[in-house]
């Protein structure tokens, strides 16, 4: 959205100090209480007729925090609904099969090139060579095994700190040529 030509043009128009921009900013500043009251009752206006209050940084400062939070939640809700719709169009869940002995490597390879939309789908995991349907238990077990493997010293990603309880990134992790991609994978 913020890379679109229309948005950039609008930003340029309002970053240049012209009479219209000054009038708008003065109006917003003088009517901040009324604008916030209106938006408290209908935050969806920030997506249409009041959208300049969100897109222009100087106007954004006028909005109360609770309105910004409600707008943020509205955007998240829409994103979730869109993801749910696309999930139903794409088959519902993201299925991976891994060998228990190579959970870390195979999970990394299976998920490495997935798009953000694919990663938002429900994850369904099965272990190769084992019977069982994933009703949530296998995925939960996969997360546990994967979490243990992430800190496995053989991968060289993390080292224990002085207390032996916490971990920090290993400054020698560059030994693994894919270490940056692996760090991205583990989050």
Short mmCIF file of C-alpha atoms in Angstrom, two decimals:
data_model
loop_
_atom_site.label_atom_id
_atom_site.label_comp_id
_atom_site.label_asym_id
_atom_site.label_seq_id
_atom_site.Cartn_x
_atom_site.Cartn_y
_atom_site.Cartn_z
CA UNK A 1 0.00 0.00 0.00
CA UNK A 2 2.65 2.52 1.01
CA UNK A 3 4.68 1.74 -2.09
CA UNK A 4 1.81 2.52 -4.47
CA UNK A 5 2.23 5.49 -6.79
CA UNK A 6 -1.01 7.10 -5.57
CA UNK A 7 0.09 6.98 -1.95
CA UNK A 8 3.55 8.36 -2.72
CA UNK A 9 2.02 11.16 -4.77
CA UNK A 10 -0.36 12.02 -1.95
CA UNK A 11 2.49 12.02 0.56
CA UNK A 12 4.54 14.33 -1.65
CA UNK A 13 1.61 16.68 -2.03
CA UNK A 14 1.14 16.93 1.73
CA UNK A 15 4.79 17.02 2.69
CA UNK A 16 5.19 20.09 0.59
CA UNK A 17 3.80 22.91 2.65
CA UNK A 18 0.96 24.31 0.61
CA UNK A 19 -2.15 26.19 1.54
CA UNK A 20 -4.40 23.11 1.43
CA UNK A 21 -2.11 21.11 3.72
CA UNK A 22 -1.91 23.95 6.22
CA UNK A 23 -5.70 24.35 6.19
CA UNK A 24 -6.19 20.62 6.73
CA UNK A 25 -3.71 20.47 9.59
CA UNK A 26 -5.26 23.52 11.24
CA UNK A 27 -8.75 22.01 10.86
CA UNK A 28 -7.64 18.70 12.36
CA UNK A 29 -5.88 20.42 15.25
CA UNK A 30 -8.85 22.69 16.03
CA UNK A 31 -11.37 19.83 15.84
CA UNK A 32 -9.32 17.04 17.41
CA UNK A 33 -11.87 16.42 20.20
CA UNK A 34 -14.81 16.11 17.81
CA UNK A 35 -12.84 13.97 15.35
CA UNK A 36 -11.80 11.59 18.11
CA UNK A 37 -15.40 11.35 19.39
CA UNK A 38 -16.67 10.51 15.90
CA UNK A 39 -13.95 7.92 15.38
CA UNK A 40 -14.57 6.31 18.76
CA UNK A 41 -18.06 5.43 17.52
CA UNK A 42 -16.99 4.36 14.03
CA UNK A 43 -13.31 3.55 13.61
CA UNK A 44 -14.01 2.22 10.11
CA UNK A 45 -14.13 5.80 8.89
CA UNK A 46 -10.33 5.75 9.00
CA UNK A 47 -10.45 3.50 5.95
CA UNK A 48 -12.59 5.86 3.91
CA UNK A 49 -13.47 9.50 4.42
CA UNK A 50 -11.07 10.02 7.36
CA UNK A 51 -8.16 8.09 5.82
CA UNK A 52 -5.93 11.17 5.71
CA UNK A 53 -5.82 11.09 9.50
CA UNK A 54 -3.96 7.77 9.23
CA UNK A 55 -1.84 8.36 6.15
CA UNK A 56 -0.48 11.77 7.14
CA UNK A 57 2.00 11.61 10.02
CA UNK A 58 1.14 15.06 11.39
CA UNK A 59 -2.56 14.16 11.48
CA UNK A 60 -1.84 10.75 13.05
CA UNK A 61 -0.60 12.52 16.18
CA UNK A 62 -4.09 13.89 16.82
CA UNK A 63 -5.69 10.45 17.14
CA UNK A 64 -6.10 9.11 20.66
CA UNK A 65 -4.37 5.85 21.50
CA UNK A 66 -7.62 3.88 21.94
CA UNK A 67 -8.68 4.84 18.41
CA UNK A 68 -5.31 3.79 16.98
CA UNK A 69 -5.60 0.50 18.87
CA UNK A 70 -9.15 -0.11 17.60
CA UNK A 71 -8.03 0.66 14.05
CA UNK A 72 -5.08 -1.72 14.42
CA UNK A 73 -7.39 -4.48 15.70
CA UNK A 74 -9.77 -3.85 12.81
CA UNK A 75 -6.90 -4.25 10.34
CA UNK A 76 -5.76 -7.46 12.07
CA UNK A 77 -9.27 -8.87 12.02
CA UNK A 78 -9.56 -8.20 8.30
CA UNK A 79 -6.17 -9.77 7.68
CA UNK A 80 -7.23 -12.88 9.61
CA UNK A 81 -10.49 -13.10 7.68
CA UNK A 82 -8.64 -12.77 4.37
CA UNK A 83 -6.18 -15.44 5.48
CA UNK A 84 -9.05 -17.72 6.50
CA UNK A 85 -10.70 -17.21 3.11
CA UNK A 86 -7.48 -17.94 1.26
CA UNK A 87 -6.93 -21.00 3.49
CA UNK A 88 -10.29 -22.40 2.48
CA UNK A 89 -9.36 -21.78 -1.17
CA UNK A 90 -5.94 -23.42 -0.77
CA UNK A 91 -7.03 -26.59 0.96
CA UNK A 92 -7.07 -25.50 4.57
CA UNK A 93 -3.88 -26.64 6.21
CA UNK A 94 -0.16 -26.70 5.62
CA UNK A 95 0.93 -30.32 5.81
CA UNK A 96 4.47 -31.45 6.40
CA UNK A 97 5.96 -34.88 7.01
CA UNK A 98 9.29 -35.22 8.79
CA UNK A 99 11.43 -38.02 10.16
CA UNK A 100 11.73 -37.85 13.91
CA UNK A 101 15.53 -38.21 13.73
CA UNK A 102 15.84 -35.25 11.32
CA UNK A 103 13.07 -32.95 12.59
CA UNK A 104 15.13 -29.79 12.47
CA UNK A 105 16.64 -30.22 8.99
CA UNK A 106 13.49 -31.51 7.33
CA UNK A 107 11.25 -28.89 8.96
CA UNK A 108 13.66 -26.17 7.84
CA UNK A 109 13.62 -27.46 4.27
CA UNK A 110 9.84 -27.97 4.24
CA UNK A 111 9.00 -24.50 5.55
CA UNK A 112 11.89 -22.45 4.22
CA UNK A 113 10.33 -21.22 0.99
CA UNK A 114 6.70 -21.03 2.08
CA UNK A 115 4.97 -17.72 1.51
CA UNK A 116 3.47 -15.67 4.33
CA UNK A 117 -0.02 -16.73 3.25
CA UNK A 118 0.96 -20.38 3.34
CA UNK A 119 2.52 -19.95 6.79
CA UNK A 120 -0.74 -18.50 8.15
CA UNK A 121 -2.55 -21.75 7.41
CA UNK A 122 -3.13 -24.34 10.10
CA UNK A 123 -0.05 -26.52 10.44
CA UNK A 124 -0.53 -30.26 10.30
CA UNK A 125 2.50 -32.46 11.04
CA UNK A 126 3.04 -36.17 10.63
CA UNK A 127 6.14 -38.17 11.46
CA UNK A 128 7.34 -40.38 8.60
CA UNK A 129 7.05 -44.10 9.30
CA UNK A 130 4.70 -43.58 12.24
CA UNK A 131 0.99 -44.02 12.29
CA UNK A 132 -1.22 -41.33 13.62
CA UNK A 133 -3.46 -38.53 12.50
CA UNK A 134 -2.73 -35.00 13.57
CA UNK A 135 -5.59 -33.73 15.68
CA UNK A 136 -3.21 -31.31 17.33
CA UNK A 137 -1.14 -33.74 19.37
CA UNK A 138 1.43 -34.50 16.68
CA UNK A 139 1.92 -30.82 15.92
CA UNK A 140 2.35 -30.10 19.61
CA UNK A 141 4.91 -32.88 19.87
CA UNK A 142 6.67 -31.57 16.73
CA UNK A 143 6.98 -28.11 18.35
CA UNK A 144 8.50 -29.68 21.47
CA UNK A 145 11.01 -31.76 19.53
CA UNK A 146 11.86 -28.84 17.24
CA UNK A 147 12.38 -26.48 20.19
CA UNK A 148 14.83 -28.93 21.74
CA UNK A 149 16.66 -29.37 18.44
CA UNK A 150 17.02 -25.62 17.88
CA UNK A 151 19.32 -25.46 20.91
CA UNK A 152 21.21 -28.63 20.02
CA UNK A 153 24.92 -27.78 20.23
CA UNK A 154 25.61 -29.78 17.04
CA UNK A 155 23.91 -27.08 14.96
CA UNK A 156 26.12 -24.38 16.45
CA UNK A 157 23.35 -21.79 16.54
CA UNK A 158 23.26 -21.11 20.27
CA UNK A 159 25.57 -21.48 23.25
CA UNK A 160 24.71 -21.51 26.92
CA UNK A 161 25.46 -18.45 29.00
CA UNK A 162 27.43 -18.54 32.25
CA UNK A 163 24.43 -19.68 34.28
CA UNK A 164 23.92 -22.76 32.08
CA UNK A 165 20.19 -22.11 31.92
CA UNK A 166 19.83 -19.50 29.17
CA UNK A 167 21.15 -19.38 25.62
CA UNK A 168 22.59 -16.74 23.36
CA UNK A 169 23.44 -16.76 19.65
CA UNK A 170 26.74 -18.47 18.93
CA UNK A 171 29.27 -16.04 17.46
CA UNK A 172 30.70 -18.99 15.51
CA UNK A 173 27.38 -19.87 13.85
CA UNK A 174 28.83 -18.74 10.51
CA UNK A 175 30.35 -22.23 10.25
CA UNK A 176 26.97 -23.25 8.89
CA UNK A 177 26.71 -21.55 5.48
CA UNK A 178 22.91 -21.23 5.88
CA UNK A 179 23.12 -19.87 9.44
CA UNK A 180 21.27 -16.62 8.67
CA UNK A 181 18.40 -18.48 6.96
CA UNK A 182 18.28 -20.91 9.89
CA UNK A 183 18.14 -18.05 12.41
CA UNK A 184 15.28 -16.56 10.40
CA UNK A 185 13.54 -19.95 10.44
CA UNK A 186 13.78 -20.28 14.21
CA UNK A 187 12.57 -16.71 14.63
#
